Amino acid sequence: RSGVPRSVAVFQPLPEPLPPVIGRLQISREALRGCSVLVVEDDADARELLALTLEEFGALVQTAANAALGMEALQAGRFDVLVSDVSMPGEDGYSFVRRARAAGFSLPSVALTANARREDRERALAAGFGEHLTKPIEPLELVAVLLRVLQR
């Protein structure tokens, strides 16, 4: 591994100060206060960065390093939203979200991927994700997407 963590490719820096409105959404540091988020991501650096970013906006975050651990977390807890990488070794995020839906978990979900083609988005939506975000992810965009899926 080089001296630069892979997580650098996951997020773009958070602007300071925060812009007051993204699209039509007002976003504050408390935007996700009390929201319970399950993050399923195989890369440890990316998983930690996602958790820290969401916690910075008030979310309660639990993480899982793979789909099997993500399913265990879903069965053991109650979450408001799922954020999952789609490119994971073993069971990928597409299969994971299909399995979660088949098991009766209907929570809003967001797919994270480096693949930005229209067919990648369509594949994520067809698998059961409600949204598709491509890396690198802007933290404010992630928060805005979570707020949007939670309002549905």
Short mmCIF file of C-alpha atoms in Angstrom, two decimals, residues 31-96:
data_model
loop_
_atom_site.label_atom_id
_atom_site.label_comp_id
_atom_site.label_asym_id
_atom_site.label_seq_id
_atom_site.Cartn_x
_atom_site.Cartn_y
_atom_site.Cartn_z
CA ALA A 31 -29.29 17.10 9.55
CA LEU A 32 -29.19 13.37 10.34
CA ARG A 33 -29.64 13.66 14.12
CA GLY A 34 -31.02 10.39 15.48
CA CYS A 35 -31.02 8.67 12.08
CA SER A 36 -29.74 5.10 12.36
CA VAL A 37 -27.54 4.17 9.37
CA LEU A 38 -26.03 0.80 8.47
CA VAL A 39 -22.90 1.20 6.31
CA VAL A 40 -21.70 -1.93 4.49
CA GLU A 41 -18.27 -1.35 2.92
CA ASP A 42 -15.36 -3.78 2.56
CA ASP A 43 -12.58 -1.16 2.50
CA ALA A 44 -11.70 -0.29 6.11
CA ASP A 45 -10.57 3.28 5.33
CA ALA A 46 -13.70 4.04 3.31
CA ARG A 47 -15.94 2.43 5.95
CA GLU A 48 -14.38 4.54 8.71
CA LEU A 49 -14.59 7.72 6.65
CA LEU A 50 -18.25 7.10 5.79
CA ALA A 51 -19.06 6.50 9.46
CA LEU A 52 -17.20 9.60 10.66
CA THR A 53 -18.81 11.77 8.00
CA LEU A 54 -22.33 10.59 8.79
CA GLU A 55 -21.72 10.93 12.53
CA GLU A 56 -20.54 14.49 11.91
CA PHE A 57 -24.09 15.21 10.71
CA GLY A 58 -25.69 13.55 13.75
CA ALA A 59 -26.31 10.02 12.43
CA LEU A 60 -26.01 6.91 14.58
CA VAL A 61 -23.83 4.62 12.47
CA GLN A 62 -23.12 0.91 12.58
CA THR A 63 -20.70 -0.56 10.07
CA ALA A 64 -20.21 -3.97 8.50
CA ALA A 65 -17.19 -5.12 6.50
CA ASN A 66 -19.12 -7.42 4.14
CA ALA A 67 -22.59 -8.54 3.11
CA ALA A 68 -22.74 -11.42 5.62
CA LEU A 69 -22.00 -9.06 8.52
CA GLY A 70 -24.43 -6.55 7.04
CA MET A 71 -27.21 -9.16 7.08
CA GLU A 72 -26.37 -10.03 10.70
CA ALA A 73 -26.59 -6.35 11.61
CA LEU A 74 -29.96 -5.99 9.84
CA GLN A 75 -31.33 -8.99 11.72
CA ALA A 76 -30.02 -7.74 15.09
CA GLY A 77 -30.88 -4.05 14.89
CA ARG A 78 -33.23 -1.46 13.51
CA PHE A 79 -31.97 0.98 10.92
CA ASP A 80 -33.54 3.91 9.12
CA VAL A 81 -31.33 3.62 6.04
CA LEU A 82 -28.74 1.33 4.44
CA VAL A 83 -25.63 2.58 2.62
CA SER A 84 -23.76 -0.18 0.81
CA ASP A 85 -20.81 -0.47 -1.53
CA VAL A 86 -21.70 -2.63 -4.52
CA SER A 87 -18.21 -3.94 -5.35
CA MET A 88 -17.37 -6.22 -2.44
CA PRO A 89 -15.56 -9.56 -2.50
CA GLY A 90 -17.74 -12.60 -1.92
CA GLU A 91 -21.33 -11.37 -2.03
CA ASP A 92 -21.59 -8.03 -3.83
CA GLY A 93 -23.91 -5.20 -2.84
CA TYR A 94 -26.46 -6.04 -5.54
CA SER A 95 -26.94 -9.55 -4.21
CA PHE A 96 -26.89 -8.29 -0.62
#
